[in-house]
């Protein structure tokens, strides 16, 4: 008989690759934004102007989605490593997923309102 | 004259064994990632506050000026930079750059030093 272990989520190559792709997107975004932002004064108008540029909004959106997917894979790995009871693990997985989806919506509406 | 099986030392107590530097950096990668995840609500809230209006921007400046918030944000800055540098190291090892023991140890040290140095430089610049 095949013993199946309930792990609460599918994982493997796909998530390994997703982790690398989302990391690369965030790394490039971080460097570009650091260059854009570090050379300017700290006023509100300039900050808002940069963040409401079409390209910046587009890439900020990508960053937010990447961040939440990346955090999902990473945090889920932490639960899988340390939380053994299936019911607790499943609950933590679901809660993690729900808060991350909520965070994504919250962060996206901030840039969408600009 | 059967030779007794050699008792190998087993030091599985994480507080007793000496971890090599790459292992410590790897643990910090996880710790920094977990910390960033836990503090996401604070960061998104601050992000929103900084962009909503010029009044909320003033509130944002007052909030990040508070010593406790400043300390937390400095910690998160380090967490982000460490996670960033360690992430680059992992991506490089994925494409077979620096896999051998010596370069892997050197790059682990570089992650520690560069992320701390960047935290000091950026921390000083932002405050």
CSV table of C-alpha atoms in Angstrom, one decimal:
chain,number,residue,atom,x,y,z
A,1,UNK,CA,0.0,0.0,0.0
A,2,UNK,CA,1.3,3.4,-0.8
A,3,UNK,CA,1.5,5.6,2.2
A,4,UNK,CA,0.6,9.2,1.3
A,5,UNK,CA,1.7,12.0,3.5
A,6,UNK,CA,-0.6,15.0,3.6
A,7,UNK,CA,1.5,18.0,3.3
A,8,UNK,CA,-1.2,20.5,2.7
A,9,UNK,CA,0.2,22.0,-0.5
A,10,UNK,CA,1.8,21.0,-3.8
A,11,UNK,CA,5.5,21.9,-4.0
A,12,UNK,CA,8.6,21.1,-5.9
A,13,UNK,CA,10.3,22.4,-9.0
A,14,UNK,CA,7.5,24.8,-9.9
A,15,UNK,CA,7.7,26.6,-6.6
A,16,UNK,CA,11.5,26.5,-6.6
A,17,UNK,CA,11.5,28.2,-10.0
A,18,UNK,CA,8.8,30.7,-8.9
A,19,UNK,CA,10.9,31.6,-5.9
A,20,UNK,CA,13.8,32.4,-8.2
A,21,UNK,CA,11.7,34.4,-10.7
A,22,UNK,CA,9.9,36.4,-8.1
A,23,UNK,CA,13.2,37.1,-6.3
A,24,UNK,CA,14.8,38.3,-9.5
A,25,UNK,CA,11.9,40.7,-10.2
A,26,UNK,CA,12.1,42.1,-6.7
A,27,UNK,CA,15.9,42.4,-6.8
A,28,UNK,CA,15.9,44.4,-10.1
A,29,UNK,CA,13.0,46.5,-8.8
A,30,UNK,CA,14.9,47.2,-5.6
A,31,UNK,CA,18.0,48.4,-7.4
A,32,UNK,CA,16.1,50.5,-9.9
A,33,UNK,CA,14.0,52.2,-7.3
A,34,UNK,CA,17.0,52.8,-5.0
A,35,UNK,CA,18.7,54.6,-7.9
A,36,UNK,CA,15.5,56.6,-8.7
A,37,UNK,CA,14.8,57.6,-5.1
A,38,UNK,CA,18.1,58.0,-3.3
A,39,UNK,CA,19.2,61.0,-5.3
A,40,UNK,CA,16.2,63.2,-4.6
A,41,UNK,CA,14.9,65.4,-1.7
A,42,UNK,CA,12.5,64.0,0.8
A,43,UNK,CA,9.4,66.0,-0.2
A,44,UNK,CA,5.8,64.6,-0.7
A,45,UNK,CA,5.3,66.0,-4.3
A,46,UNK,CA,8.4,64.4,-5.8
A,47,UNK,CA,7.7,61.0,-4.0
A,48,UNK,CA,4.1,61.0,-5.3
A,49,UNK,CA,5.2,62.0,-8.8
A,50,UNK,CA,7.6,59.2,-9.1
A,51,UNK,CA,5.2,56.6,-7.7
A,52,UNK,CA,2.4,57.7,-10.0
A,53,UNK,CA,4.4,57.3,-13.2
A,54,UNK,CA,2.9,54.6,-15.4
A,55,UNK,CA,6.0,52.5,-15.6
A,56,UNK,CA,6.7,52.7,-11.8
A,57,UNK,CA,3.1,51.7,-11.1
A,58,UNK,CA,3.3,48.8,-13.5
A,59,UNK,CA,6.5,47.5,-11.9
A,60,UNK,CA,5.3,48.2,-8.3
A,61,UNK,CA,2.3,46.1,-9.1
A,62,UNK,CA,4.6,43.3,-10.3
A,63,UNK,CA,6.8,43.8,-7.2
A,64,UNK,CA,3.7,43.4,-4.9
A,65,UNK,CA,2.5,40.3,-6.6
A,66,UNK,CA,6.0,38.8,-6.6
A,67,UNK,CA,6.5,39.6,-2.9
A,68,UNK,CA,3.3,37.9,-1.9
A,69,UNK,CA,4.0,34.8,-4.0
A,70,UNK,CA,7.6,34.7,-2.7
A,71,UNK,CA,6.4,35.1,0.9
A,72,UNK,CA,3.8,32.4,0.4
A,73,UNK,CA,6.4,29.8,-0.7
A,74,UNK,CA,8.9,30.9,2.0
A,75,UNK,CA,6.5,31.0,4.9
A,76,UNK,CA,4.9,27.8,3.8
A,77,UNK,CA,8.3,26.1,3.9
A,78,UNK,CA,8.8,27.4,7.4
A,79,UNK,CA,5.5,25.8,8.5
A,80,UNK,CA,6.4,22.6,6.7
A,81,UNK,CA,9.7,22.4,8.5
A,82,UNK,CA,8.5,23.0,12.1
A,83,UNK,CA,4.8,22.3,12.3
A,84,UNK,CA,4.1,18.6,12.1
A,85,UNK,CA,0.4,18.1,13.1
A,86,UNK,CA,-1.5,18.2,9.8
A,87,UNK,CA,-4.5,20.1,11.1
A,88,UNK,CA,-2.4,22.9,12.6
A,89,UNK,CA,-0.2,23.1,9.6
A,90,UNK,CA,-3.2,23.3,7.2
A,91,UNK,CA,-4.7,26.0,9.3
A,92,UNK,CA,-1.4,28.0,9.2
A,93,UNK,CA,-1.1,27.5,5.5
A,94,UNK,CA,-4.6,28.8,4.9
A,95,UNK,CA,-4.1,31.8,7.3
A,96,UNK,CA,-0.8,32.6,5.6
A,97,UNK,CA,-2.5,32.5,2.1
A,98,UNK,CA,-5.4,34.6,3.2
A,99,UNK,CA,-3.4,37.4,4.8
A,100,UNK,CA,-1.0,37.5,1.8
A,101,UNK,CA,-3.9,37.8,-0.6
A,102,UNK,CA,-5.3,40.6,1.6
A,103,UNK,CA,-1.9,42.3,1.8
A,104,UNK,CA,-1.6,42.2,-2.0
A,105,UNK,CA,-5.1,43.8,-2.4
A,106,UNK,CA,-4.3,46.4,0.2
A,107,UNK,CA,-0.9,47.4,-1.3
A,108,UNK,CA,-2.3,47.4,-4.9
A,109,UNK,CA,-5.1,49.8,-4.0
A,110,UNK,CA,-2.6,52.2,-2.6
A,111,UNK,CA,-0.8,52.5,-6.0
A,112,UNK,CA,-4.1,52.2,-7.9
A,113,UNK,CA,-5.5,55.3,-6.2
A,114,UNK,CA,-2.6,57.6,-7.2
B,1,UNK,CA,39.5,-9.6,19.2
B,2,UNK,CA,36.6,-7.8,17.7
B,3,UNK,CA,37.4,-4.1,17.6
B,4,UNK,CA,34.6,-2.2,19.2
B,5,UNK,CA,32.6,0.0,17.0
B,6,UNK,CA,34.0,3.5,17.2
B,7,UNK,CA,31.7,5.8,19.1
B,8,UNK,CA,31.2,8.7,16.7
B,9,UNK,CA,30.6,12.0,18.4
B,10,UNK,CA,27.0,13.1,17.9
B,11,UNK,CA,26.4,16.8,18.5
B,12,UNK,CA,22.9,17.4,17.3
B,13,UNK,CA,22.3,20.0,19.9
B,14,UNK,CA,22.1,23.2,17.8
B,15,UNK,CA,23.4,25.2,20.7
B,16,UNK,CA,26.5,23.0,21.1
B,17,UNK,CA,27.6,22.3,17.5
B,18,UNK,CA,29.5,25.0,15.8
B,19,UNK,CA,27.7,26.0,12.6
B,20,UNK,CA,29.8,27.0,9.6
B,21,UNK,CA,29.2,30.5,8.4
B,22,UNK,CA,27.1,29.6,5.4
B,23,UNK,CA,24.7,27.7,7.7
B,24,UNK,CA,24.4,30.7,10.0
B,25,UNK,CA,23.8,33.0,7.0
B,26,UNK,CA,21.2,30.5,5.7
B,27,UNK,CA,19.4,30.6,9.1
B,28,UNK,CA,19.5,34.4,9.1
B,29,UNK,CA,18.0,34.3,5.6
B,30,UNK,CA,15.0,32.4,7.1
B,31,UNK,CA,14.8,34.7,10.2
B,32,UNK,CA,15.0,37.9,8.1
B,33,UNK,CA,12.3,36.5,5.7
B,34,UNK,CA,10.0,35.6,8.6
B,35,UNK,CA,10.6,39.0,10.2
B,36,UNK,CA,9.8,40.8,7.0
B,37,UNK,CA,6.6,38.7,6.6
B,38,UNK,CA,5.5,39.5,10.1
B,39,UNK,CA,6.1,43.2,9.7
B,40,UNK,CA,4.4,43.5,6.2
B,41,UNK,CA,1.2,45.1,7.7
B,42,UNK,CA,3.3,47.9,9.2
B,43,UNK,CA,5.2,48.4,6.0
B,44,UNK,CA,2.1,48.5,3.8
B,45,UNK,CA,0.4,50.8,6.3
B,46,UNK,CA,3.4,53.2,6.2
B,47,UNK,CA,3.5,53.0,2.4
B,48,UNK,CA,-0.1,54.0,2.2
B,49,UNK,CA,0.3,56.8,4.7
B,50,UNK,CA,3.2,58.2,2.7
B,51,UNK,CA,1.2,58.5,-0.5
B,52,UNK,CA,-2.4,59.3,0.4
B,53,UNK,CA,-2.1,63.0,0.8
B,54,UNK,CA,0.3,65.7,1.9
B,55,UNK,CA,-1.3,65.6,5.4
B,56,UNK,CA,-0.9,61.9,5.7
B,57,UNK,CA,2.7,62.3,4.4
B,58,UNK,CA,3.4,64.5,7.4
B,59,UNK,CA,1.9,61.9,9.7
B,60,UNK,CA,4.1,59.3,8.0
B,61,UNK,CA,7.2,61.5,8.7
B,62,UNK,CA,6.2,61.9,12.3
B,63,UNK,CA,5.6,58.1,12.7
B,64,UNK,CA,8.9,57.1,11.1
B,65,UNK,CA,10.6,59.8,13.2
B,66,UNK,CA,9.6,58.1,16.4
B,67,UNK,CA,12.7,56.4,18.0
B,68,UNK,CA,11.0,53.0,18.5
B,69,UNK,CA,9.6,52.9,14.9
B,70,UNK,CA,13.0,54.0,13.7
B,71,UNK,CA,14.7,51.1,15.5
B,72,UNK,CA,12.1,48.6,14.1
B,73,UNK,CA,12.6,50.0,10.5
B,74,UNK,CA,16.4,49.9,10.9
B,75,UNK,CA,16.0,46.2,11.8
B,76,UNK,CA,13.7,45.6,8.8
B,77,UNK,CA,16.2,47.5,6.6
B,78,UNK,CA,18.9,45.0,7.7
B,79,UNK,CA,16.5,42.1,7.2
B,80,UNK,CA,15.7,43.2,3.7
B,81,UNK,CA,19.3,43.8,2.8
B,82,UNK,CA,20.4,40.5,4.3
B,83,UNK,CA,17.7,38.6,2.5
B,84,UNK,CA,18.6,40.5,-0.7
B,85,UNK,CA,22.3,39.7,-0.5
B,86,UNK,CA,21.8,36.1,0.5
B,87,UNK,CA,19.2,35.7,-2.3
B,88,UNK,CA,21.8,36.9,-4.9
B,89,UNK,CA,24.2,34.4,-3.4
B,90,UNK,CA,21.7,31.6,-3.7
B,91,UNK,CA,20.9,32.6,-7.3
B,92,UNK,CA,24.6,32.6,-8.2
B,93,UNK,CA,25.0,29.1,-6.6
B,94,UNK,CA,22.0,28.0,-8.7
B,95,UNK,CA,24.0,28.8,-11.8
B,96,UNK,CA,27.0,27.1,-10.4
B,97,UNK,CA,29.0,30.2,-9.4
B,98,UNK,CA,30.9,29.7,-6.1
B,99,UNK,CA,29.7,26.2,-5.3
B,100,UNK,CA,33.1,25.0,-3.9
B,101,UNK,CA,33.7,25.2,-0.2
B,102,UNK,CA,36.2,28.1,-0.1
B,103,UNK,CA,34.2,30.5,-2.4
B,104,UNK,CA,31.0,29.5,-0.7
B,105,UNK,CA,32.4,30.5,2.7
B,106,UNK,CA,33.8,33.7,1.3
B,107,UNK,CA,30.5,34.6,-0.3
B,108,UNK,CA,28.7,33.9,3.0
B,109,UNK,CA,31.1,36.3,4.7
B,110,UNK,CA,30.5,38.8,2.0
B,111,UNK,CA,26.7,38.6,2.5
B,112,UNK,CA,27.2,39.3,6.2
B,113,UNK,CA,29.6,42.2,5.7
B,114,UNK,CA,27.9,43.8,2.7
B,115,UNK,CA,24.4,43.7,4.2
B,116,UNK,CA,25.6,45.2,7.5
B,117,UNK,CA,27.6,47.9,5.7
B,118,UNK,CA,24.6,48.8,3.4
B,119,UNK,CA,22.4,48.9,6.5
B,120,UNK,CA,24.8,51.4,8.1
B,121,UNK,CA,25.1,53.5,4.9
B,122,UNK,CA,21.4,53.6,4.0
B,123,UNK,CA,20.4,53.9,7.6
B,124,UNK,CA,22.6,57.0,8.0
B,125,UNK,CA,21.4,58.4,4.7
B,126,UNK,CA,17.7,57.9,5.5
B,127,UNK,CA,17.9,59.3,9.0
